[in-house]
Structures are given as C-alpha cells and as structure tokens.
Amino acid sequence: MRAAGQIVAAILDLLKGRIKPGVTTAELDRLAEEECLRRQAKPAFKGYGGFPFAICSSPNERVVHGFPDKKPLREGDILSIDFGVIFQGFYGDSAITVPVGEIAPETEQLLTATRESLEKAIEKAIPGGRLSDISHAVQSWVEPRGFSVVREFVGHGIGRQLHEAPQIPNYGEPNQGPKLKAGMVLAIEPMINAGVPGVRILDDGWTAVTQDGRLSAHFEHTVAITDHGPEILTRL
Ligand code: MG
Ligand code: MG
C-alpha cells in the first residue's frame, strides 16, 4: 500500500504542477493515464461503476466525481482532482484542490480550512481512538470558520478494494463507532462547501455540484494507522 500510495502522490504532484490558466482537465486526465502506464499501475477509477476517466476533475462548484473535459481552466478557478491507482493488488486514493493562478482571499480560506481539517482528522487516526473522532475533527475545524460539511459523500477503508468498510463521515460526535487499531488503512477525505452543505447530481449521473452554486474543496489522503501514529501513504 505504501508503493501504491507513493505512485498516487507522485502523479498528483505532477498534475498539480501542470495546472494553470488555459490547461484543460482532459489533458490532465491523459497525463495521469500515461503516468500510470509508465509505472505499471492502473488508474483505480476508470471503469469503477462505469466511471469513464482516470481522474475525477471537479472545478469550482463541482464537489466530486466530475468528468474531465476540453474547457480551459481560467485564472481564479479552483480545481479538485481525485485520483487513485491499483498497484500489485493494492489501492491508493488521494485528492487535492489547487488554485488556478491567483484566487480570491476567501477562496484561499476555503482551501486552507479544508486542508487543515484533513490534517486534524489524520491526527485522530491512532490506535485506541474511535472512528468518529476523525469525523468530528473535520466538522469541528471547518464549521467555526464558516464552511459546511458535505453529508452525501464520505471517506472509507481501503486496501485490496478501493472502497472498504468502514464509511467515514466528515461530521458527527466524537468517541463513536469502531475502535481504531494498528494495521487499519483509511481514506480520509473532507469535502467542504463555502455555502450550504447540500449537493445535487448533474445529468451525467456522476458530477456532484453544490446546491447553491458556491465553491467546494476536497482533500484526501490514504492513511495507515500504526503503533507509531498515522502514516500518510499518499504524501511524497
Ligand atoms: Mg479519492
Ligand atoms: Mg476516496
């Protein structure tokens, strides 16, 4: 899982470096697929439940599961990329939200709060804790900052399957649910909205957008719980 996680991290880092005004998400998708091939990994999402692409690309008000397309990114946009691979039988899964050129200060605040909420959640991925400590860490970080937690999508266990038990909501009271143990691997992924928490699905059957059309951010890491604390497998 370390090897799979490092491939995900390296490819996401490469994609991040390409993001600028004028670039299309279709180009990023093609690059992700080529890089998988070069590393003898397979894109985890392509074909998953019929999803047709290597990356999920979700600009601006799109929350998750967006389709790459040929529309050029514009200065001031934000772009969430969710990406996973399978390598030698194991999955890695990670997501980042990246500014396109200069973004507004309040947009930067959304990205910062979402990234920080993931860090706070990861700190709770320790033996002896309970699953909902992770959930609570996200909610209690972003809501006081004026942002809202998407309810319809959640983090998940990961291993030989992309989505394994347990589901990991990004909200809830602490000290509930399964006890966390060394050896568990979790994909923790806050999806945070600037406005209302509600989402709707576009006619493509996949793309989730915010109900109010305001921005949404998404960060994810695959995290192993060890006796020495959390190990982030999808960090370079
Ligand atoms: Mg993901
Ligand atoms: Mg995931």
PDB file of N, CA and C and ligand atoms in Angstrom, residues 93 156 163 187 189 220, ligand 2:
ATOM      1  N   ASP A  93      -5.449   6.213  -2.822  1.00  0.00           N
ATOM      2  CA  ASP A  93      -6.516   7.160  -3.180  1.00  0.00           C
ATOM      3  C   ASP A  93      -6.193   8.499  -2.507  1.00  0.00           C
ATOM      4  N   HIS A 156     -13.474   6.296   3.585  1.00  0.00           N
ATOM      5  CA  HIS A 156     -13.685   4.845   3.527  1.00  0.00           C
ATOM      6  C   HIS A 156     -12.413   4.088   3.880  1.00  0.00           C
ATOM      7  N   HIS A 163     -12.996   0.825  -2.135  1.00  0.00           N
ATOM      8  CA  HIS A 163     -13.892   1.246  -1.055  1.00  0.00           C
ATOM      9  C   HIS A 163     -14.182   0.060  -0.156  1.00  0.00           C
ATOM     10  N   ALA A 187      -9.036   5.944   3.913  1.00  0.00           N
ATOM     11  CA  ALA A 187      -9.001   7.098   3.006  1.00  0.00           C
ATOM     12  C   ALA A 187      -9.888   8.163   3.641  1.00  0.00           C
ATOM     13  N   GLU A 189     -11.302  11.942   3.693  1.00  0.00           N
ATOM     14  CA  GLU A 189     -11.486  12.904   2.605  1.00  0.00           C
ATOM     15  C   GLU A 189     -12.587  13.933   2.863  1.00  0.00           C
ATOM     16  N   GLU A 220      -7.802  14.667   0.239  1.00  0.00           N
ATOM     17  CA  GLU A 220      -7.868  13.273   0.697  1.00  0.00           C
ATOM     18  C   GLU A 220      -6.474  12.681   0.810  1.00  0.00           C
TER      19      GLU A 220
HETATM   20 MG    MG B   2     -11.651   8.082  -1.580  1.00  0.00          MG
END
